[in-house]
């Protein structure tokens, strides 16, 4: 069976006090992670945080290559789109 995907735009703030999903700024999900932006550490922290929040294995979340800035594009299974839409509609994320 073929899995369908969608792209989530995120803005990452590395070197934060805690790993947290802040909420949406327009169509972009703001995420804070404690890791530094070196050798992919912050990217891995973003993937781990999203995996936990969406109850997915990390292998199901893909950072689209080429994004070295704080703005990232994440490839997620289509089944998660309604969850993230709910976060957007509520104006916050209170799960973590």
PDB file of C-alpha atoms in Angstrom:
ATOM      1  CA  UNK A   1       0.000   0.000   0.000  1.00  0.00           C
ATOM      2  CA  UNK A   2       1.346   3.421  -0.974  1.00  0.00           C
ATOM      3  CA  UNK A   3       1.658   6.031   1.788  1.00  0.00           C
ATOM      4  CA  UNK A   4       0.632   9.612   0.939  1.00  0.00           C
ATOM      5  CA  UNK A   5       2.481  12.600   2.406  1.00  0.00           C
ATOM      6  CA  UNK A   6       2.102  16.341   2.912  1.00  0.00           C
ATOM      7  CA  UNK A   7       4.572  19.136   3.725  1.00  0.00           C
ATOM      8  CA  UNK A   8       4.564  21.079   6.986  1.00  0.00           C
ATOM      9  CA  UNK A   9       6.464  24.370   7.134  1.00  0.00           C
ATOM     10  CA  UNK A  10       8.224  24.936  10.463  1.00  0.00           C
ATOM     11  CA  UNK A  11      10.378  27.653  11.991  1.00  0.00           C
ATOM     12  CA  UNK A  12      12.936  26.338  14.467  1.00  0.00           C
ATOM     13  CA  UNK A  13      14.525  28.213  17.344  1.00  0.00           C
ATOM     14  CA  UNK A  14      17.597  26.242  18.496  1.00  0.00           C
ATOM     15  CA  UNK A  15      19.361  26.603  21.862  1.00  0.00           C
ATOM     16  CA  UNK A  16      16.068  27.166  23.696  1.00  0.00           C
ATOM     17  CA  UNK A  17      15.441  26.337  27.348  1.00  0.00           C
ATOM     18  CA  UNK A  18      13.138  23.436  26.455  1.00  0.00           C
ATOM     19  CA  UNK A  19      11.867  21.383  23.543  1.00  0.00           C
ATOM     20  CA  UNK A  20       8.383  22.628  22.744  1.00  0.00           C
ATOM     21  CA  UNK A  21       5.874  23.221  19.991  1.00  0.00           C
ATOM     22  CA  UNK A  22       4.945  26.882  20.371  1.00  0.00           C
ATOM     23  CA  UNK A  23       2.080  27.133  17.896  1.00  0.00           C
ATOM     24  CA  UNK A  24       1.343  28.614  14.508  1.00  0.00           C
ATOM     25  CA  UNK A  25       2.437  31.922  13.057  1.00  0.00           C
ATOM     26  CA  UNK A  26       0.299  32.078   9.942  1.00  0.00           C
ATOM     27  CA  UNK A  27       0.861  28.767   8.160  1.00  0.00           C
ATOM     28  CA  UNK A  28       4.226  28.083   9.843  1.00  0.00           C
ATOM     29  CA  UNK A  29       4.515  25.926  12.972  1.00  0.00           C
ATOM     30  CA  UNK A  30       6.988  27.401  15.472  1.00  0.00           C
ATOM     31  CA  UNK A  31       9.162  24.898  17.336  1.00  0.00           C
ATOM     32  CA  UNK A  32      11.831  25.422  19.996  1.00  0.00           C
ATOM     33  CA  UNK A  33      14.565  22.880  20.697  1.00  0.00           C
ATOM     34  CA  UNK A  34      17.406  22.795  23.199  1.00  0.00           C
ATOM     35  CA  UNK A  35      19.979  21.442  20.751  1.00  0.00           C
ATOM     36  CA  UNK A  36      22.488  23.584  18.890  1.00  0.00           C
ATOM     37  CA  UNK A  37      22.243  23.924  15.093  1.00  0.00           C
ATOM     38  CA  UNK A  38      25.407  21.904  14.468  1.00  0.00           C
ATOM     39  CA  UNK A  39      25.825  18.579  12.683  1.00  0.00           C
ATOM     40  CA  UNK A  40      22.059  18.102  12.409  1.00  0.00           C
ATOM     41  CA  UNK A  41      21.470  18.042  16.175  1.00  0.00           C
ATOM     42  CA  UNK A  42      18.671  20.629  16.109  1.00  0.00           C
ATOM     43  CA  UNK A  43      17.065  18.902  13.119  1.00  0.00           C
ATOM     44  CA  UNK A  44      17.069  15.575  14.961  1.00  0.00           C
ATOM     45  CA  UNK A  45      15.483  17.250  17.981  1.00  0.00           C
ATOM     46  CA  UNK A  46      12.722  18.676  15.749  1.00  0.00           C
ATOM     47  CA  UNK A  47      12.028  15.231  14.294  1.00  0.00           C
ATOM     48  CA  UNK A  48      11.963  13.640  17.763  1.00  0.00           C
ATOM     49  CA  UNK A  49       9.594  16.306  19.095  1.00  0.00           C
ATOM     50  CA  UNK A  50       7.189  15.981  16.163  1.00  0.00           C
ATOM     51  CA  UNK A  51       7.314  12.181  16.382  1.00  0.00           C
ATOM     52  CA  UNK A  52       6.321  12.320  20.043  1.00  0.00           C
ATOM     53  CA  UNK A  53       3.582  14.911  19.475  1.00  0.00           C
ATOM     54  CA  UNK A  54       2.088  13.003  16.538  1.00  0.00           C
ATOM     55  CA  UNK A  55       2.616   9.506  18.025  1.00  0.00           C
ATOM     56  CA  UNK A  56       4.716   8.457  15.044  1.00  0.00           C
ATOM     57  CA  UNK A  57       8.000   6.610  14.723  1.00  0.00           C
ATOM     58  CA  UNK A  58      10.825   9.006  13.823  1.00  0.00           C
ATOM     59  CA  UNK A  59      11.376   7.116  10.571  1.00  0.00           C
ATOM     60  CA  UNK A  60       7.979   8.400   9.331  1.00  0.00           C
ATOM     61  CA  UNK A  61       9.114  12.037   9.550  1.00  0.00           C
ATOM     62  CA  UNK A  62      11.493  13.411   6.931  1.00  0.00           C
ATOM     63  CA  UNK A  63      13.252  16.751   6.859  1.00  0.00           C
ATOM     64  CA  UNK A  64      13.358  17.851   3.230  1.00  0.00           C
ATOM     65  CA  UNK A  65      17.057  18.241   2.339  1.00  0.00           C
ATOM     66  CA  UNK A  66      18.540  21.621   1.541  1.00  0.00           C
ATOM     67  CA  UNK A  67      17.100  23.543   4.449  1.00  0.00           C
ATOM     68  CA  UNK A  68      19.931  24.894   6.589  1.00  0.00           C
ATOM     69  CA  UNK A  69      18.074  27.968   7.796  1.00  0.00           C
ATOM     70  CA  UNK A  70      15.621  28.094  10.687  1.00  0.00           C
ATOM     71  CA  UNK A  71      12.760  27.640   8.246  1.00  0.00           C
ATOM     72  CA  UNK A  72      12.317  23.959   7.447  1.00  0.00           C
ATOM     73  CA  UNK A  73      10.011  21.791   5.391  1.00  0.00           C
ATOM     74  CA  UNK A  74       8.945  18.510   6.953  1.00  0.00           C
ATOM     75  CA  UNK A  75       7.413  15.603   5.032  1.00  0.00           C
ATOM     76  CA  UNK A  76       4.694  13.918   7.123  1.00  0.00           C
ATOM     77  CA  UNK A  77       2.240  11.073   6.517  1.00  0.00           C
ATOM     78  CA  UNK A  78      -1.102  12.368   5.207  1.00  0.00           C
ATOM     79  CA  UNK A  79      -2.802  10.807   8.256  1.00  0.00           C
ATOM     80  CA  UNK A  80      -1.284  13.541  10.467  1.00  0.00           C
ATOM     81  CA  UNK A  81      -2.704  16.475   8.507  1.00  0.00           C
ATOM     82  CA  UNK A  82      -5.975  16.589  10.481  1.00  0.00           C
ATOM     83  CA  UNK A  83      -4.093  16.609  13.808  1.00  0.00           C
ATOM     84  CA  UNK A  84      -1.925  19.540  12.756  1.00  0.00           C
ATOM     85  CA  UNK A  85      -4.962  21.345  11.320  1.00  0.00           C
ATOM     86  CA  UNK A  86      -6.604  20.994  14.733  1.00  0.00           C
ATOM     87  CA  UNK A  87      -3.537  22.614  16.358  1.00  0.00           C
ATOM     88  CA  UNK A  88      -3.778  25.478  13.841  1.00  0.00           C
ATOM     89  CA  UNK A  89      -7.517  26.005  14.415  1.00  0.00           C
ATOM     90  CA  UNK A  90      -7.138  26.102  18.192  1.00  0.00           C
ATOM     91  CA  UNK A  91      -4.356  28.668  17.923  1.00  0.00           C
ATOM     92  CA  UNK A  92      -2.054  26.729  20.214  1.00  0.00           C
ATOM     93  CA  UNK A  93      -0.564  23.348  20.963  1.00  0.00           C
ATOM     94  CA  UNK A  94      -0.959  22.166  24.541  1.00  0.00           C
ATOM     95  CA  UNK A  95       0.274  18.581  24.319  1.00  0.00           C
ATOM     96  CA  UNK A  96       3.935  18.972  25.266  1.00  0.00           C
TER      97      UNK A  96
END
